[in-house]
Amino acid sequence: MMSADRLLAFAAMSFLLIVIPGPSVLFVVGRALAQGRRSALTTVVGNTAGSYVLVVAVALGVGTVVERSVAVFTALKLLGGAYLVYLGVQAIRQRRSLQTVFADSGAVSKGTLRTFWEGFAVGVSNPKTVVFFAAVLPQFVDRGAGHTVLQMLLLGLVFNAIAVASDSVWGLAASTARNWFARSPRRLAAVGGVGGLAMVGLGVTVAVQGRKE
């Protein structure tokens, strides 16, 4: 298998990429501000699952197609951007109902699966992660050691472990700040609107970046 030095080098590069807020982090923060800690952490899990699908795709060779095809890569980012805009608009429309949701833990529980899949969609369409896995991940594989697919899957686990820790910190910090807003229905509606606007802006940014690619 690969050497420890190679694994550590990949972990260091992954950390540098992850700590810089991107689509997944901003989405988690938006969810934390709009819906609270549980929603944020569920989104983190969904994001991680989506990211690992990209790892598997790269390991099986799909990443090469995405990397070389401008049309496929752009389409993926445009779809991800459009979905973020949709979720942002929904958050803005529902901002005045956040006080009820905050007080009713049962309502939050019912939306856990949906929140997971929304996070999954963002994770699997994250342009920053797509580029990293398609262009960088294969460079850290020791082809002379064999088991190329297993090496990629292992590297993907390292990346996701770092991402879970980092994104969870962002989500917990944002949800803690949300508690202050929750003391006032007007504040909570405002932060829900801001979270929605942030997601809309993020979606537009992702879509524009897709066209540039």
mmCIF file with all atom_site columns, C-alpha atoms in Angstrom:
data_model
loop_
_atom_site.group_PDB
_atom_site.id
_atom_site.type_symbol
_atom_site.label_atom_id
_atom_site.label_alt_id
_atom_site.label_comp_id
_atom_site.label_asym_id
_atom_site.label_entity_id
_atom_site.label_seq_id
_atom_site.pdbx_PDB_ins_code
_atom_site.Cartn_x
_atom_site.Cartn_y
_atom_site.Cartn_z
_atom_site.occupancy
_atom_site.B_iso_or_equiv
_atom_site.pdbx_formal_charge
_atom_site.auth_seq_id
_atom_site.auth_comp_id
_atom_site.auth_asym_id
_atom_site.auth_atom_id
_atom_site.pdbx_PDB_model_num
ATOM 1   C CA . MET A 1 1   ? 0.000   0.000  0.000   1.00 0.00 ? 1   MET A CA 1
ATOM 2   C CA . MET A 1 2   ? 0.960   3.680  -0.092  1.00 0.00 ? 2   MET A CA 1
ATOM 3   C CA . SER A 1 3   ? 3.581   5.157  2.209   1.00 0.00 ? 3   SER A CA 1
ATOM 4   C CA . ALA A 1 4   ? 2.791   7.179  5.324   1.00 0.00 ? 4   ALA A CA 1
ATOM 5   C CA . ASP A 1 5   ? 4.515   10.230 3.827   1.00 0.00 ? 5   ASP A CA 1
ATOM 6   C CA . ARG A 1 6   ? 2.236   10.148 0.796   1.00 0.00 ? 6   ARG A CA 1
ATOM 7   C CA . LEU A 1 7   ? -0.835  9.786  3.015   1.00 0.00 ? 7   LEU A CA 1
ATOM 8   C CA . LEU A 1 8   ? 0.227   12.691 5.234   1.00 0.00 ? 8   LEU A CA 1
ATOM 9   C CA . ALA A 1 9   ? 0.936   14.886 2.215   1.00 0.00 ? 9   ALA A CA 1
ATOM 10  C CA . PHE A 1 10  ? -2.556  14.206 0.890   1.00 0.00 ? 10  PHE A CA 1
ATOM 11  C CA . ALA A 1 11  ? -4.070  14.929 4.316   1.00 0.00 ? 11  ALA A CA 1
ATOM 12  C CA . ALA A 1 12  ? -2.230  18.264 4.469   1.00 0.00 ? 12  ALA A CA 1
ATOM 13  C CA . MET A 1 13  ? -3.430  19.290 1.015   1.00 0.00 ? 13  MET A CA 1
ATOM 14  C CA . SER A 1 14  ? -6.960  18.187 1.856   1.00 0.00 ? 14  SER A CA 1
ATOM 15  C CA . PHE A 1 15  ? -6.917  20.266 5.028   1.00 0.00 ? 15  PHE A CA 1
ATOM 16  C CA . LEU A 1 16  ? -5.840  23.383 3.127   1.00 0.00 ? 16  LEU A CA 1
ATOM 17  C CA . LEU A 1 17  ? -8.703  22.902 0.672   1.00 0.00 ? 17  LEU A CA 1
ATOM 18  C CA . ILE A 1 18  ? -11.328 22.131 3.311   1.00 0.00 ? 18  ILE A CA 1
ATOM 19  C CA . VAL A 1 19  ? -10.634 24.981 5.743   1.00 0.00 ? 19  VAL A CA 1
ATOM 20  C CA . ILE A 1 20  ? -11.313 27.511 2.979   1.00 0.00 ? 20  ILE A CA 1
ATOM 21  C CA . PRO A 1 21  ? -15.129 27.925 3.024   1.00 0.00 ? 21  PRO A CA 1
ATOM 22  C CA . GLY A 1 22  ? -16.709 26.564 -0.135  1.00 0.00 ? 22  GLY A CA 1
ATOM 23  C CA . PRO A 1 23  ? -20.202 25.468 -1.225  1.00 0.00 ? 23  PRO A CA 1
ATOM 24  C CA . SER A 1 24  ? -20.507 22.713 1.395   1.00 0.00 ? 24  SER A CA 1
ATOM 25  C CA . VAL A 1 25  ? -19.391 24.909 4.308   1.00 0.00 ? 25  VAL A CA 1
ATOM 26  C CA . LEU A 1 26  ? -21.621 27.797 3.299   1.00 0.00 ? 26  LEU A CA 1
ATOM 27  C CA . PHE A 1 27  ? -24.564 25.454 2.873   1.00 0.00 ? 27  PHE A CA 1
ATOM 28  C CA . VAL A 1 28  ? -24.004 23.951 6.330   1.00 0.00 ? 28  VAL A CA 1
ATOM 29  C CA . VAL A 1 29  ? -23.775 27.433 7.865   1.00 0.00 ? 29  VAL A CA 1
ATOM 30  C CA . GLY A 1 30  ? -26.955 28.485 6.083   1.00 0.00 ? 30  GLY A CA 1
ATOM 31  C CA . ARG A 1 31  ? -28.766 25.410 7.383   1.00 0.00 ? 31  ARG A CA 1
ATOM 32  C CA . ALA A 1 32  ? -27.452 26.019 10.925  1.00 0.00 ? 32  ALA A CA 1
ATOM 33  C CA . LEU A 1 33  ? -28.687 29.619 10.941  1.00 0.00 ? 33  LEU A CA 1
ATOM 34  C CA . ALA A 1 34  ? -32.052 28.752 9.429   1.00 0.00 ? 34  ALA A CA 1
ATOM 35  C CA . GLN A 1 35  ? -32.858 25.449 11.164  1.00 0.00 ? 35  GLN A CA 1
ATOM 36  C CA . GLY A 1 36  ? -30.380 24.831 13.966  1.00 0.00 ? 36  GLY A CA 1
ATOM 37  C CA . ARG A 1 37  ? -27.720 22.383 15.117  1.00 0.00 ? 37  ARG A CA 1
ATOM 38  C CA . ARG A 1 38  ? -29.450 19.116 14.236  1.00 0.00 ? 38  ARG A CA 1
ATOM 39  C CA . SER A 1 39  ? -30.149 20.218 10.677  1.00 0.00 ? 39  SER A CA 1
ATOM 40  C CA . ALA A 1 40  ? -26.573 21.465 10.294  1.00 0.00 ? 40  ALA A CA 1
ATOM 41  C CA . LEU A 1 41  ? -25.030 18.189 11.465  1.00 0.00 ? 41  LEU A CA 1
ATOM 42  C CA . THR A 1 42  ? -27.418 16.156 9.312   1.00 0.00 ? 42  THR A CA 1
ATOM 43  C CA . THR A 1 43  ? -26.358 18.293 6.371   1.00 0.00 ? 43  THR A CA 1
ATOM 44  C CA . VAL A 1 44  ? -22.705 17.566 7.193   1.00 0.00 ? 44  VAL A CA 1
ATOM 45  C CA . VAL A 1 45  ? -23.420 13.833 7.059   1.00 0.00 ? 45  VAL A CA 1
ATOM 46  C CA . GLY A 1 46  ? -25.233 14.249 3.748   1.00 0.00 ? 46  GLY A CA 1
ATOM 47  C CA . ASN A 1 47  ? -22.397 16.332 2.330   1.00 0.00 ? 47  ASN A CA 1
ATOM 48  C CA . THR A 1 48  ? -19.896 13.689 3.358   1.00 0.00 ? 48  THR A CA 1
ATOM 49  C CA . ALA A 1 49  ? -21.882 10.896 1.742   1.00 0.00 ? 49  ALA A CA 1
ATOM 50  C CA . GLY A 1 50  ? -22.163 12.927 -1.461  1.00 0.00 ? 50  GLY A CA 1
ATOM 51  C CA . SER A 1 51  ? -18.434 13.644 -1.461  1.00 0.00 ? 51  SER A CA 1
ATOM 52  C CA . TYR A 1 52  ? -17.613 9.981  -1.061  1.00 0.00 ? 52  TYR A CA 1
ATOM 53  C CA . VAL A 1 53  ? -19.755 9.141  -4.078  1.00 0.00 ? 53  VAL A CA 1
ATOM 54  C CA . LEU A 1 54  ? -17.367 11.390 -6.017  1.00 0.00 ? 54  LEU A CA 1
ATOM 55  C CA . VAL A 1 55  ? -14.419 9.446  -4.577  1.00 0.00 ? 55  VAL A CA 1
ATOM 56  C CA . VAL A 1 56  ? -15.918 6.157  -5.732  1.00 0.00 ? 56  VAL A CA 1
ATOM 57  C CA . ALA A 1 57  ? -16.657 7.642  -9.154  1.00 0.00 ? 57  ALA A CA 1
ATOM 58  C CA . VAL A 1 58  ? -13.054 8.799  -9.549  1.00 0.00 ? 58  VAL A CA 1
ATOM 59  C CA . ALA A 1 59  ? -11.724 5.454  -8.320  1.00 0.00 ? 59  ALA A CA 1
ATOM 60  C CA . LEU A 1 60  ? -13.825 3.665  -10.940 1.00 0.00 ? 60  LEU A CA 1
ATOM 61  C CA . GLY A 1 61  ? -12.709 5.986  -13.726 1.00 0.00 ? 61  GLY A CA 1
ATOM 62  C CA . VAL A 1 62  ? -15.695 8.314  -14.034 1.00 0.00 ? 62  VAL A CA 1
ATOM 63  C CA . GLY A 1 63  ? -13.600 11.207 -12.769 1.00 0.00 ? 63  GLY A CA 1
ATOM 64  C CA . THR A 1 64  ? -11.509 11.107 -15.952 1.00 0.00 ? 64  THR A CA 1
ATOM 65  C CA . VAL A 1 65  ? -14.611 11.663 -18.071 1.00 0.00 ? 65  VAL A CA 1
ATOM 66  C CA . VAL A 1 66  ? -15.737 14.611 -15.948 1.00 0.00 ? 66  VAL A CA 1
ATOM 67  C CA . GLU A 1 67  ? -12.242 16.099 -15.921 1.00 0.00 ? 67  GLU A CA 1
ATOM 68  C CA . ARG A 1 68  ? -11.842 15.936 -19.713 1.00 0.00 ? 68  ARG A CA 1
ATOM 69  C CA . SER A 1 69  ? -15.396 16.836 -20.727 1.00 0.00 ? 69  SER A CA 1
ATOM 70  C CA . VAL A 1 70  ? -16.185 20.531 -20.391 1.00 0.00 ? 70  VAL A CA 1
ATOM 71  C CA . ALA A 1 71  ? -19.851 19.846 -21.121 1.00 0.00 ? 71  ALA A CA 1
ATOM 72  C CA . VAL A 1 72  ? -20.251 17.217 -18.390 1.00 0.00 ? 72  VAL A CA 1
ATOM 73  C CA . PHE A 1 73  ? -18.314 19.218 -15.811 1.00 0.00 ? 73  PHE A CA 1
ATOM 74  C CA . THR A 1 74  ? -20.240 22.419 -16.550 1.00 0.00 ? 74  THR A CA 1
ATOM 75  C CA . ALA A 1 75  ? -23.597 20.630 -16.522 1.00 0.00 ? 75  ALA A CA 1
ATOM 76  C CA . LEU A 1 76  ? -22.835 19.142 -13.114 1.00 0.00 ? 76  LEU A CA 1
ATOM 77  C CA . LYS A 1 77  ? -22.007 22.529 -11.613 1.00 0.00 ? 77  LYS A CA 1
ATOM 78  C CA . LEU A 1 78  ? -24.995 24.235 -13.227 1.00 0.00 ? 78  LEU A CA 1
ATOM 79  C CA . LEU A 1 79  ? -27.341 21.617 -11.789 1.00 0.00 ? 79  LEU A CA 1
ATOM 80  C CA . GLY A 1 80  ? -25.761 22.016 -8.360  1.00 0.00 ? 80  GLY A CA 1
ATOM 81  C CA . GLY A 1 81  ? -26.051 25.804 -8.586  1.00 0.00 ? 81  GLY A CA 1
ATOM 82  C CA . ALA A 1 82  ? -29.692 25.647 -9.652  1.00 0.00 ? 82  ALA A CA 1
ATOM 83  C CA . TYR A 1 83  ? -30.519 23.353 -6.745  1.00 0.00 ? 83  TYR A CA 1
ATOM 84  C CA . LEU A 1 84  ? -28.870 25.724 -4.275  1.00 0.00 ? 84  LEU A CA 1
ATOM 85  C CA . VAL A 1 85  ? -30.892 28.636 -5.673  1.00 0.00 ? 85  VAL A CA 1
ATOM 86  C CA . TYR A 1 86  ? -34.086 26.590 -5.296  1.00 0.00 ? 86  TYR A CA 1
ATOM 87  C CA . LEU A 1 87  ? -33.296 25.743 -1.664  1.00 0.00 ? 87  LEU A CA 1
ATOM 88  C CA . GLY A 1 88  ? -32.397 29.369 -0.958  1.00 0.00 ? 88  GLY A CA 1
ATOM 89  C CA . VAL A 1 89  ? -35.709 30.625 -2.371  1.00 0.00 ? 89  VAL A CA 1
ATOM 90  C CA . GLN A 1 90  ? -37.561 28.038 -0.275  1.00 0.00 ? 90  GLN A CA 1
ATOM 91  C CA . ALA A 1 91  ? -35.711 29.198 2.854   1.00 0.00 ? 91  ALA A CA 1
ATOM 92  C CA . ILE A 1 92  ? -36.654 32.833 2.162   1.00 0.00 ? 92  ILE A CA 1
ATOM 93  C CA . ARG A 1 93  ? -40.313 31.948 1.588   1.00 0.00 ? 93  ARG A CA 1
ATOM 94  C CA . GLN A 1 94  ? -40.499 29.936 4.806   1.00 0.00 ? 94  GLN A CA 1
ATOM 95  C CA . ARG A 1 95  ? -38.490 32.312 6.990   1.00 0.00 ? 95  ARG A CA 1
ATOM 96  C CA . ARG A 1 96  ? -41.513 33.490 9.013   1.00 0.00 ? 96  ARG A CA 1
ATOM 97  C CA . SER A 1 97  ? -42.359 29.920 10.032  1.00 0.00 ? 97  SER A CA 1
ATOM 98  C CA . LEU A 1 98  ? -38.937 29.303 11.592  1.00 0.00 ? 98  LEU A CA 1
ATOM 99  C CA . GLN A 1 99  ? -40.119 30.210 15.096  1.00 0.00 ? 99  GLN A CA 1
ATOM 100 C CA . THR A 1 100 ? -42.700 27.392 14.972  1.00 0.00 ? 100 THR A CA 1
ATOM 101 C CA . VAL A 1 101 ? -40.146 24.928 13.626  1.00 0.00 ? 101 VAL A CA 1
ATOM 102 C CA . PHE A 1 102 ? -37.651 25.949 16.283  1.00 0.00 ? 102 PHE A CA 1
ATOM 103 C CA . ALA A 1 103 ? -40.180 25.315 19.056  1.00 0.00 ? 103 ALA A CA 1
ATOM 104 C CA . ASP A 1 104 ? -41.413 22.020 17.616  1.00 0.00 ? 104 ASP A CA 1
ATOM 105 C CA . SER A 1 105 ? -38.621 19.436 17.745  1.00 0.00 ? 105 SER A CA 1
ATOM 106 C CA . GLY A 1 106 ? -40.947 16.852 16.185  1.00 0.00 ? 106 GLY A CA 1
ATOM 107 C CA . ALA A 1 107 ? -41.213 18.900 13.011  1.00 0.00 ? 107 ALA A CA 1
ATOM 108 C CA . VAL A 1 108 ? -37.447 19.003 12.770  1.00 0.00 ? 108 VAL A CA 1
ATOM 109 C CA . SER A 1 109 ? -37.196 15.240 13.200  1.00 0.00 ? 109 SER A CA 1
ATOM 110 C CA . LYS A 1 110 ? -39.582 14.604 10.331  1.00 0.00 ? 110 LYS A CA 1
ATOM 111 C CA . GLY A 1 111 ? -37.339 16.574 8.010   1.00 0.00 ? 111 GLY A CA 1
ATOM 112 C CA . THR A 1 112 ? -34.116 14.747 8.904   1.00 0.00 ? 112 THR A CA 1
ATOM 113 C CA . LEU A 1 113 ? -34.102 12.435 5.889   1.00 0.00 ? 113 LEU A CA 1
ATOM 114 C CA . ARG A 1 114 ? -34.935 15.259 3.523   1.00 0.00 ? 114 ARG A CA 1
ATOM 115 C CA . THR A 1 115 ? -32.200 17.409 5.043   1.00 0.00 ? 115 THR A CA 1
ATOM 116 C CA . PHE A 1 116 ? -29.739 14.550 4.572   1.00 0.00 ? 116 PHE A CA 1
ATOM 117 C CA . TRP A 1 117 ? -30.570 14.213 0.874   1.00 0.00 ? 117 TRP A CA 1
ATOM 118 C CA . GLU A 1 118 ? -30.350 17.962 0.338   1.00 0.00 ? 118 GLU A CA 1
ATOM 119 C CA . GLY A 1 119 ? -26.878 17.902 1.893   1.00 0.00 ? 119 GLY A CA 1
ATOM 120 C CA . PHE A 1 120 ? -26.028 14.879 -0.249  1.00 0.00 ? 120 PHE A CA 1
ATOM 121 C CA . ALA A 1 121 ? -27.039 16.742 -3.426  1.00 0.00 ? 121 ALA A CA 1
ATOM 122 C CA . VAL A 1 122 ? -24.800 19.675 -2.512  1.00 0.00 ? 122 VAL A CA 1
ATOM 123 C CA . GLY A 1 123 ? -21.892 17.386 -1.625  1.00 0.00 ? 123 GLY A CA 1
ATOM 124 C CA . VAL A 1 124 ? -22.063 15.369 -4.837  1.00 0.00 ? 124 VAL A CA 1
ATOM 125 C CA . SER A 1 125 ? -22.269 18.532 -6.992  1.00 0.00 ? 125 SER A CA 1
ATOM 126 C CA . ASN A 1 126 ? -19.648 20.594 -5.130  1.00 0.00 ? 126 ASN A CA 1
ATOM 127 C CA . PRO A 1 127 ? -17.401 21.968 -7.923  1.00 0.00 ? 127 PRO A CA 1
ATOM 128 C CA . LYS A 1 128 ? -14.415 22.428 -5.608  1.00 0.00 ? 128 LYS A CA 1
ATOM 129 C CA . THR A 1 129 ? -14.561 18.802 -4.531  1.00 0.00 ? 129 THR A CA 1
ATOM 130 C CA . VAL A 1 130 ? -15.122 17.551 -8.078  1.00 0.00 ? 130 VAL A CA 1
ATOM 131 C CA . VAL A 1 131 ? -11.981 19.318 -9.258  1.00 0.00 ? 131 VAL A CA 1
ATOM 132 C CA . PHE A 1 132 ? -9.934  18.106 -6.305  1.00 0.00 ? 132 PHE A CA 1
ATOM 133 C CA . PHE A 1 133 ? -10.932 14.454 -6.616  1.00 0.00 ? 133 PHE A CA 1
ATOM 134 C CA . ALA A 1 134 ? -10.686 14.341 -10.401 1.00 0.00 ? 134 ALA A CA 1
ATOM 135 C CA . ALA A 1 135 ? -7.401  16.213 -10.773 1.00 0.00 ? 135 ALA A CA 1
ATOM 136 C CA . VAL A 1 136 ? -5.538  15.849 -7.462  1.00 0.00 ? 136 VAL A CA 1
ATOM 137 C CA . LEU A 1 137 ? -6.597  12.584 -5.842  1.00 0.00 ? 137 LEU A CA 1
ATOM 138 C CA . PRO A 1 138 ? -5.071  10.306 -8.542  1.00 0.00 ? 138 PRO A CA 1
ATOM 139 C CA . GLN A 1 139 ? -1.700  12.049 -8.145  1.00 0.00 ? 139 GLN A CA 1
ATOM 140 C CA . PHE A 1 140 ? -1.267  10.645 -4.632  1.00 0.00 ? 140 PHE A CA 1
ATOM 141 C CA . VAL A 1 141 ? -1.847  7.048  -5.644  1.00 0.00 ? 141 VAL A CA 1
ATOM 142 C CA . ASP A 1 142 ? 1.247   4.819  -5.653  1.00 0.00 ? 142 ASP A CA 1
ATOM 143 C CA . ARG A 1 143 ? 0.529   2.772  -8.770  1.00 0.00 ? 143 ARG A CA 1
ATOM 144 C CA . GLY A 1 144 ? 3.613   0.662  -8.177  1.00 0.00 ? 144 GLY A CA 1
ATOM 145 C CA . ALA A 1 145 ? 2.104   -0.573 -4.909  1.00 0.00 ? 145 ALA A CA 1
ATOM 146 C CA . GLY A 1 146 ? -0.989  -1.906 -6.671  1.00 0.00 ? 146 GLY A CA 1
ATOM 147 C CA . HIS A 1 147 ? -4.586  -1.861 -5.400  1.00 0.00 ? 147 HIS A CA 1
ATOM 148 C CA . THR A 1 148 ? -5.163  1.523  -7.035  1.00 0.00 ? 148 THR A CA 1
ATOM 149 C CA . VAL A 1 149 ? -8.900  1.583  -6.362  1.00 0.00 ? 149 VAL A CA 1
ATOM 150 C CA . LEU A 1 150 ? -8.417  0.738  -2.682  1.00 0.00 ? 150 LEU A CA 1
ATOM 151 C CA . GLN A 1 151 ? -5.792  3.470  -2.342  1.00 0.00 ? 151 GLN A CA 1
ATOM 152 C CA . MET A 1 152 ? -8.197  6.040  -3.783  1.00 0.00 ? 152 MET A CA 1
ATOM 153 C CA . LEU A 1 153 ? -10.976 4.905  -1.487  1.00 0.00 ? 153 LEU A CA 1
ATOM 154 C CA . LEU A 1 154 ? -8.628  5.205  1.503   1.00 0.00 ? 154 LEU A CA 1
ATOM 155 C CA . LEU A 1 155 ? -7.563  8.701  0.488   1.00 0.00 ? 155 LEU A CA 1
ATOM 156 C CA . GLY A 1 156 ? -11.211 9.616  0.117   1.00 0.00 ? 156 GLY A CA 1
ATOM 157 C CA . LEU A 1 157 ? -11.876 8.476  3.681   1.00 0.00 ? 157 LEU A CA 1
ATOM 158 C CA . VAL A 1 158 ? -9.028  10.678 4.917   1.00 0.00 ? 158 VAL A CA 1
ATOM 159 C CA . PHE A 1 159 ? -10.468 13.669 3.054   1.00 0.00 ? 159 PHE A CA 1
ATOM 160 C CA . ASN A 1 160 ? -13.976 13.059 4.384   1.00 0.00 ? 160 ASN A CA 1
ATOM 161 C CA . ALA A 1 161 ? -12.797 12.594 7.975   1.00 0.00 ? 161 ALA A CA 1
ATOM 162 C CA . ILE A 1 162 ? -11.151 16.018 7.847   1.00 0.00 ? 162 ILE A CA 1
ATOM 163 C CA . ALA A 1 163 ? -14.219 17.511 6.142   1.00 0.00 ? 163 ALA A CA 1
ATOM 164 C CA . VAL A 1 164 ? -16.614 16.136 8.766   1.00 0.00 ? 164 VAL A CA 1
ATOM 165 C CA . ALA A 1 165 ? -14.558 17.644 11.592  1.00 0.00 ? 165 ALA A CA 1
ATOM 166 C CA . SER A 1 166 ? -14.195 21.027 9.888   1.00 0.00 ? 166 SER A CA 1
ATOM 167 C CA . ASP A 1 167 ? -17.789 21.334 8.639   1.00 0.00 ? 167 ASP A CA 1
ATOM 168 C CA . SER A 1 168 ? -19.162 20.250 12.029  1.00 0.00 ? 168 SER A CA 1
ATOM 169 C CA . VAL A 1 169 ? -17.226 23.037 13.749  1.00 0.00 ? 169 VAL A CA 1
ATOM 170 C CA . TRP A 1 170 ? -18.664 25.562 11.290  1.00 0.00 ? 170 TRP A CA 1
ATOM 171 C CA . GLY A 1 171 ? -22.177 24.200 11.801  1.00 0.00 ? 171 GLY A CA 1
ATOM 172 C CA . LEU A 1 172 ? -21.975 24.142 15.597  1.00 0.00 ? 172 LEU A CA 1
ATOM 173 C CA . ALA A 1 173 ? -20.595 27.679 15.719  1.00 0.00 ? 173 ALA A CA 1
ATOM 174 C CA . ALA A 1 174 ? -23.347 28.973 13.439  1.00 0.00 ? 174 ALA A CA 1
ATOM 175 C CA . SER A 1 175 ? -26.100 27.139 15.344  1.00 0.00 ? 175 SER A CA 1
ATOM 176 C CA . THR A 1 176 ? -24.832 28.601 18.624  1.00 0.00 ? 176 THR A CA 1
ATOM 177 C CA . ALA A 1 177 ? -25.141 32.094 17.191  1.00 0.00 ? 177 ALA A CA 1
ATOM 178 C CA . ARG A 1 178 ? -28.625 31.189 15.973  1.00 0.00 ? 178 ARG A CA 1
ATOM 179 C CA . ASN A 1 179 ? -29.825 30.632 19.550  1.00 0.00 ? 179 ASN A CA 1
ATOM 180 C CA . TRP A 1 180 ? -29.457 34.347 20.213  1.00 0.00 ? 180 TRP A CA 1
ATOM 181 C CA . PHE A 1 181 ? -31.596 35.151 17.196  1.00 0.00 ? 181 PHE A CA 1
ATOM 182 C CA . ALA A 1 182 ? -34.208 32.586 18.236  1.00 0.00 ? 182 ALA A CA 1
ATOM 183 C CA . ARG A 1 183 ? -35.188 34.702 21.245  1.00 0.00 ? 183 ARG A CA 1
ATOM 184 C CA . SER A 1 184 ? -37.038 37.018 18.885  1.00 0.00 ? 184 SER A CA 1
ATOM 185 C CA . PRO A 1 185 ? -39.347 35.894 16.029  1.00 0.00 ? 185 PRO A CA 1
ATOM 186 C CA . ARG A 1 186 ? -38.249 38.938 14.036  1.00 0.00 ? 186 ARG A CA 1
ATOM 187 C CA . ARG A 1 187 ? -34.573 38.130 14.488  1.00 0.00 ? 187 ARG A CA 1
ATOM 188 C CA . LEU A 1 188 ? -35.166 34.494 13.554  1.00 0.00 ? 188 LEU A CA 1
ATOM 189 C CA . ALA A 1 189 ? -37.097 35.454 10.417  1.00 0.00 ? 189 ALA A CA 1
ATOM 190 C CA . ALA A 1 190 ? -34.280 37.811 9.492   1.00 0.00 ? 190 ALA A CA 1
ATOM 191 C CA . VAL A 1 191 ? -31.576 35.180 9.902   1.00 0.00 ? 191 VAL A CA 1
ATOM 192 C CA . GLY A 1 192 ? -33.668 32.693 7.926   1.00 0.00 ? 192 GLY A CA 1
ATOM 193 C CA . GLY A 1 193 ? -33.885 35.220 5.113   1.00 0.00 ? 193 GLY A CA 1
ATOM 194 C CA . VAL A 1 194 ? -30.156 35.884 5.263   1.00 0.00 ? 194 VAL A CA 1
ATOM 195 C CA . GLY A 1 195 ? -29.427 32.167 5.162   1.00 0.00 ? 195 GLY A CA 1
ATOM 196 C CA . GLY A 1 196 ? -31.700 31.825 2.140   1.00 0.00 ? 196 GLY A CA 1
ATOM 197 C CA . LEU A 1 197 ? -30.047 34.766 0.367   1.00 0.00 ? 197 LEU A CA 1
ATOM 198 C CA . ALA A 1 198 ? -26.641 33.244 1.082   1.00 0.00 ? 198 ALA A CA 1
ATOM 199 C CA . MET A 1 199 ? -27.713 29.988 -0.562  1.00 0.00 ? 199 MET A CA 1
ATOM 200 C CA . VAL A 1 200 ? -29.121 31.844 -3.575  1.00 0.00 ? 200 VAL A CA 1
ATOM 201 C CA . GLY A 1 201 ? -25.890 33.806 -3.951  1.00 0.00 ? 201 GLY A CA 1
ATOM 202 C CA . LEU A 1 202 ? -23.876 30.637 -3.585  1.00 0.00 ? 202 LEU A CA 1
ATOM 203 C CA . GLY A 1 203 ? -25.967 28.896 -6.226  1.00 0.00 ? 203 GLY A CA 1
ATOM 204 C CA . VAL A 1 204 ? -25.485 31.754 -8.675  1.00 0.00 ? 204 VAL A CA 1
ATOM 205 C CA . THR A 1 205 ? -21.732 31.733 -8.005  1.00 0.00 ? 205 THR A CA 1
ATOM 206 C CA . VAL A 1 206 ? -21.509 28.005 -8.649  1.00 0.00 ? 206 VAL A CA 1
ATOM 207 C CA . ALA A 1 207 ? -23.493 28.367 -11.882 1.00 0.00 ? 207 ALA A CA 1
ATOM 208 C CA . VAL A 1 208 ? -21.283 31.208 -13.144 1.00 0.00 ? 208 VAL A CA 1
ATOM 209 C CA . GLN A 1 209 ? -18.160 29.230 -12.345 1.00 0.00 ? 209 GLN A CA 1
ATOM 210 C CA . GLY A 1 210 ? -19.659 26.370 -14.341 1.00 0.00 ? 210 GLY A CA 1
ATOM 211 C CA . ARG A 1 211 ? -19.939 28.533 -17.428 1.00 0.00 ? 211 ARG A CA 1
ATOM 212 C CA . LYS A 1 212 ? -16.353 29.698 -17.102 1.00 0.00 ? 212 LYS A CA 1
ATOM 213 C CA . GLU A 1 213 ? -15.162 26.108 -17.065 1.00 0.00 ? 213 GLU A CA 1
#
